Amino acid sequence: MEQRRIGVMGAGVMGAGIAQVLAIAGSEVVCYDVSADALEAGRAGVDGGRFGVRSAVERGKLTAAEADAALARLTFTGDVEHLHESDVVVEAVPERLDLKVTVFRELDAHCPQRTILASNSSGFPISALAAATDRPDRVIGWHWASPAPVMRLAEIVRAPSTSDATTEAVVELARAAGKNPVVVQDAPTSWGYVANRVYFAMVREAAQVVREGIADHAEVDQLMVDCFRWPTGPFAMTRGAGSGWSG
Ligand SMILES: NC(=O)c1ccc[n+]([C@@H]2O[C@H](COP(=O)([O-])OP(=O)(O)OC[C@H]3O[C@@H](n4cnc5c(N)ncnc54)[C@H](O)[C@@H]3O)[C@@H](O)[C@H]2O)c1
């Protein structure tokens, strides 16, 4: 897509990483948060964090010039108006449907008609967010995995109202950012799209195994790593997703 101004709403575990990836891919990115601490932590993580641009330079994934250029394209701000001229906004606020609906209503009221509103929800129906706006054709799910700079997931979730043009634009952006987009259908009555529905079914079973006294958390994790060559087991995965893999 020609347009390349991207807004990211939320500078937490996911938002800061998403902003970093899109800035590296060449977009002008504004990352907004209501919390000054989150903005500070997000900025610090993008610069010097474990998955930040300096670390990418040390590992030979980026040149120093590319890292500097990416940082120059990325602004963290506490002023929401800076988001309103974006071509695409990626929402990454906490996983509460009421909060996301409010955020989508406000973005719809303030952004120009062309702006695509994408949600990094882990599983809420995209049709519920589309229905909160007057641009349901330009609302879509764009589900990332943590840590965003590393993981290739781009689960693109189409609501019935999402247009082909919106889907194609987001698929193109995700691909240009080095991700591996897969377009799936929204499921209005269940949480989790595809990746999280399948993952949480496994977590429920893992928890049941622990409740039955068959094995403890660490043993279940170890068995799943050894059996399936997963990088980590189900319980360690849940902890890492919450912490951003910082520890
Ligand atoms: N953590 C993961 O592994 C992961 C993976 C994929 C998707 N997600 C989804 O991404 C979203 C964000 O998750 P996270 O882990 O980054 O959460 P987080 O709590 O780390 O970050 C959320 C940020 O949103 C900010 N915020 C709250 N209200 C806001 C508002 N009105 N406007 C702007 N910013 C606001 C908070 O200050 C916070 O910094 C959730 O929907 C979550 O389900 C998380």
Coordinates of C-alpha atoms and ligand atoms in Angstrom, one line a residue:
M1 CA 0.0 0.0 0.0
E2 CA 1.2 3.5 -0.7
Q3 CA 0.0 5.0 2.6
R4 CA 2.5 4.5 5.3
R5 CA 1.4 6.4 8.4
I6 CA 0.6 4.0 11.2
G7 CA -0.8 4.6 14.6
V8 CA -0.4 2.0 17.4
M9 CA -2.7 2.4 20.3
G10 CA -1.1 1.1 23.5
A11 CA 2.6 0.9 24.2
G12 CA 2.6 -2.2 26.4
V13 CA 4.0 -5.7 25.8
M14 CA 2.5 -5.9 22.3
G15 CA 2.1 -2.2 21.2
A16 CA 5.7 -1.2 21.5
G17 CA 6.9 -4.3 19.7
I18 CA 4.4 -3.8 16.9
A19 CA 5.4 -0.2 16.5
Q20 CA 9.0 -1.2 16.3
V21 CA 8.4 -3.8 13.6
L22 CA 6.3 -1.5 11.5
A23 CA 8.9 1.3 11.8
I24 CA 11.7 -1.1 10.8
A25 CA 9.6 -2.0 7.7
G26 CA 9.5 1.6 6.6
S27 CA 6.3 3.1 8.0
E28 CA 6.1 6.4 10.0
V29 CA 4.7 5.2 13.3
V30 CA 3.1 7.0 16.2
C31 CA 2.6 4.9 19.3
Y32 CA 0.2 6.3 21.8
D33 CA -0.6 5.3 25.4
V34 CA -2.5 6.8 28.3
S35 CA 0.3 5.9 30.7
A36 CA 3.5 7.9 30.8
D37 CA 5.3 4.9 32.4
A38 CA 4.2 2.6 29.6
L39 CA 5.5 5.1 27.0
E40 CA 8.8 5.3 28.8
A41 CA 9.1 1.5 29.1
G42 CA 8.0 1.0 25.5
R43 CA 10.6 3.5 24.2
A44 CA 13.3 1.9 26.3
G45 CA 12.4 -1.6 25.1
V46 CA 12.4 -0.6 21.5
D47 CA 15.8 1.0 21.9
G48 CA 17.7 -1.2 24.4
G49 CA 15.4 -4.1 25.2
R50 CA 16.0 -7.8 24.6
F51 CA 14.1 -7.7 21.3
G52 CA 14.9 -4.0 20.6
V53 CA 16.7 -2.5 17.7
R54 CA 20.2 -2.3 19.4
S55 CA 20.0 -6.0 20.2
A56 CA 19.0 -6.6 16.5
V57 CA 22.1 -4.8 15.4
E58 CA 24.3 -6.9 17.8
R59 CA 22.8 -10.1 16.4
G60 CA 23.4 -8.9 12.8
K61 CA 19.6 -8.6 12.0
L62 CA 19.8 -4.8 11.3
T63 CA 22.6 -2.4 10.4
A64 CA 23.2 0.5 12.8
A65 CA 22.0 2.8 10.1
E66 CA 18.7 0.8 9.7
A67 CA 18.2 0.9 13.4
D68 CA 18.7 4.7 13.6
A69 CA 16.4 5.2 10.6
A70 CA 13.7 3.0 12.3
L71 CA 14.0 4.9 15.6
A72 CA 13.7 8.2 13.6
R73 CA 10.4 7.0 12.1
L74 CA 8.9 6.0 15.5
T75 CA 7.4 8.5 17.9
F76 CA 5.9 7.7 21.3
T77 CA 3.3 10.1 22.4
G78 CA 0.7 10.8 25.1
D79 CA -1.3 13.0 22.8
V80 CA -4.0 10.9 21.1
E81 CA -4.5 13.5 18.3
H82 CA -1.2 12.4 16.8
L83 CA -2.8 9.1 15.9
H84 CA -5.7 10.6 14.1
E85 CA -4.0 11.2 10.8
S86 CA -2.9 7.5 10.4
D87 CA -3.7 5.4 7.4
V88 CA -3.9 2.4 9.7
V89 CA -4.3 2.2 13.4
V90 CA -3.4 -1.0 15.2
E91 CA -5.1 -1.2 18.6
A92 CA -3.2 -3.0 21.4
V93 CA -5.0 -1.9 24.6
P94 CA -5.8 -4.5 27.3
E95 CA -8.1 -7.4 26.4
R96 CA -11.4 -5.9 27.6
L97 CA -14.2 -5.8 25.1
D98 CA -15.8 -2.7 26.6
L99 CA -12.5 -0.8 26.4
K100 CA -11.9 -1.9 22.8
V101 CA -15.4 -0.8 21.8
T102 CA -14.8 2.6 23.4
V103 CA -11.5 3.0 21.7
F104 CA -12.9 2.0 18.3
R105 CA -15.8 4.4 18.7
E106 CA -13.4 7.2 19.5
L107 CA -11.0 6.4 16.6
D108 CA -14.0 6.2 14.3
A109 CA -15.1 9.7 15.4
H110 CA -11.6 11.3 14.9
C111 CA -9.8 9.5 12.1
P112 CA -10.5 10.2 8.4
Q113 CA -12.7 7.8 6.5
R114 CA -9.7 6.2 4.8
T115 CA -8.2 5.0 8.1
I116 CA -8.2 1.2 8.6
L117 CA -8.8 0.2 12.2
A118 CA -7.1 -3.0 13.1
S119 CA -7.3 -4.8 16.5
N120 CA -4.6 -7.0 18.0
S121 CA -7.2 -8.5 20.2
S122 CA -6.3 -12.1 21.3
G123 CA -9.8 -13.3 20.4
F124 CA -12.8 -10.9 20.7
P125 CA -15.2 -10.9 17.8
I126 CA -14.1 -8.3 15.2
S127 CA -17.7 -7.9 14.2
A128 CA -18.4 -6.4 17.6
L129 CA -15.7 -3.8 17.0
A130 CA -16.8 -3.2 13.5
A131 CA -20.4 -2.6 14.7
A132 CA -19.1 0.2 17.0
T133 CA -18.0 2.2 14.0
D134 CA -19.5 3.8 10.9
R135 CA -16.8 2.2 8.8
P136 CA -17.4 -1.6 9.3
D137 CA -15.7 -2.3 6.0
R138 CA -12.4 -0.8 7.3
V139 CA -12.3 -2.8 10.6
I140 CA -10.2 -5.9 10.8
G141 CA -8.3 -8.2 13.2
W142 CA -4.6 -8.3 13.0
H143 CA -3.4 -10.7 15.7
W144 CA 0.3 -10.7 16.5
A145 CA 2.3 -13.0 18.8
S146 CA 4.7 -12.0 21.5
P147 CA 7.5 -11.0 21.2
A148 CA 6.2 -9.1 18.1
P149 CA 9.7 -8.4 16.7
V150 CA 10.4 -12.2 16.6
M151 CA 7.2 -14.1 16.0
R152 CA 5.9 -14.4 12.4
L153 CA 2.2 -14.7 13.3
A154 CA -0.1 -12.4 11.4
E155 CA -3.6 -13.9 12.0
I156 CA -5.7 -11.6 9.9
V157 CA -9.4 -11.8 11.0
R158 CA -12.1 -10.8 8.6
A159 CA -15.5 -9.9 9.9
P160 CA -18.4 -10.3 7.5
S161 CA -18.3 -6.6 6.9
T162 CA -14.5 -6.3 6.3
S163 CA -13.8 -5.3 2.6
D164 CA -11.4 -7.1 0.3
A165 CA -9.5 -3.8 0.0
T166 CA -9.0 -3.6 3.8
T167 CA -7.9 -7.3 4.0
E168 CA -5.5 -6.9 1.1
A169 CA -4.0 -3.7 2.5
V170 CA -3.3 -5.3 5.9
V171 CA -2.0 -8.6 4.4
E172 CA 0.4 -6.5 2.3
L173 CA 1.6 -4.5 5.4
A174 CA 2.1 -7.7 7.4
R175 CA 4.0 -9.3 4.6
A176 CA 6.2 -6.2 4.1
A177 CA 7.0 -6.4 7.8
G178 CA 8.3 -9.9 7.4
K179 CA 5.3 -11.7 8.9
N180 CA 3.4 -14.6 7.5
P181 CA -0.3 -13.5 7.0
V182 CA -3.1 -16.0 7.1
V183 CA -6.6 -14.7 6.7
V184 CA -9.3 -16.4 8.8
Q185 CA -13.0 -15.8 9.4
D186 CA -14.3 -14.0 12.4
A187 CA -16.3 -16.2 14.8
P188 CA -18.9 -14.0 16.4
T189 CA -19.8 -16.3 19.3
S190 CA -16.4 -17.6 20.4
W191 CA -13.2 -16.2 21.7
G192 CA -9.7 -16.9 20.3
Y193 CA -10.0 -17.0 16.4
V194 CA -7.8 -20.0 15.4
A195 CA -4.4 -19.8 17.2
N196 CA -5.8 -19.1 20.7
R197 CA -8.8 -21.4 20.5
V198 CA -6.4 -24.3 19.7
Y199 CA -3.8 -23.1 22.3
F200 CA -6.3 -22.6 25.1
A201 CA -7.9 -26.0 24.5
M202 CA -4.4 -27.5 25.2
V203 CA -3.9 -25.3 28.2
R204 CA -7.2 -26.4 29.7
E205 CA -6.1 -30.1 29.3
A206 CA -2.7 -29.3 30.8
A207 CA -4.3 -27.7 33.8
Q208 CA -6.6 -30.7 34.2
V209 CA -3.6 -33.1 34.2
V210 CA -2.1 -31.0 37.0
R211 CA -5.4 -31.0 39.0
E212 CA -5.6 -34.8 38.7
G213 CA -2.1 -35.0 40.2
I214 CA -0.6 -36.8 37.2
A215 CA 2.3 -34.3 36.9
D216 CA 3.2 -30.8 38.1
H217 CA 3.4 -27.6 35.9
A218 CA 7.2 -27.9 35.3
E219 CA 6.8 -31.6 34.3
V220 CA 4.0 -30.9 31.9
D221 CA 6.1 -28.1 30.3
Q222 CA 9.1 -30.4 30.0
L223 CA 7.2 -33.2 28.4
M224 CA 5.6 -31.0 25.8
V225 CA 9.0 -29.5 24.9
D226 CA 10.6 -32.9 24.6
C227 CA 7.7 -34.6 22.8
F228 CA 6.9 -31.9 20.3
R229 CA 10.1 -29.8 20.1
W230 CA 8.2 -26.7 21.2
P231 CA 10.4 -23.9 22.4
T232 CA 8.5 -23.9 25.7
G233 CA 5.6 -25.7 27.4
P234 CA 2.0 -24.4 27.9
F235 CA 2.5 -22.9 31.4
A236 CA 5.8 -21.2 30.6
M237 CA 4.2 -19.9 27.4
T238 CA 1.3 -18.3 29.4
R239 CA 3.8 -16.7 31.8
G240 CA 6.0 -15.3 28.9
A241 CA 3.0 -13.9 27.0
G242 CA 2.1 -11.8 30.1
S243 CA 5.6 -10.6 30.9
G244 CA 6.8 -10.0 27.3
W245 CA 9.5 -12.6 27.9
S246 CA 11.6 -10.2 29.9
G247 CA 12.6 -12.6 32.6
Ligands
LIG1 N1 0.8 -10.3 25.6 C1 0.7 -11.2 24.6 O1 1.4 -12.2 24.5 C2 -0.4 -10.9 23.5 C3 -0.3 -11.5 22.3 C4 -1.2 -11.2 21.3 C5 -2.2 -10.3 21.5 N2 -2.3 -9.7 22.7 C6 -3.3 -8.7 22.9 O2 -2.8 -7.4 22.7 C7 -3.5 -6.5 23.5 C8 -2.5 -5.8 24.4 O3 -1.9 -6.7 25.2 P1 -0.6 -6.4 26.0 O4 -0.1 -7.7 26.5 O5 0.3 -5.5 25.2 O6 -1.1 -5.5 27.2 P2 -0.3 -4.5 28.2 O7 -1.2 -4.4 29.4 O8 1.1 -4.8 28.2 O9 -0.5 -3.1 27.3 C9 -1.7 -2.4 27.1 C10 -1.4 -1.0 27.1 O10 -2.6 -0.3 26.8 C11 -2.6 1.0 27.5 N3 -3.9 1.5 27.5 C12 -4.9 1.2 28.4 N4 -6.0 2.0 28.0 C13 -5.7 2.7 26.9 C14 -6.3 3.6 26.1 N5 -7.6 3.9 26.3 N6 -5.6 4.2 25.0 C15 -4.3 3.9 24.9 N7 -3.6 3.0 25.6 C16 -4.3 2.4 26.6 C17 -2.0 0.6 28.9 O11 -1.5 1.7 29.6 C18 -0.9 -0.4 28.5 O12 0.3 0.2 28.4 C19 -4.6 -7.3 24.2 O13 -5.8 -7.3 23.5 C20 -4.0 -8.7 24.3 O14 -5.0 -9.7 24.4 C21 -1.4 -9.9 23.7

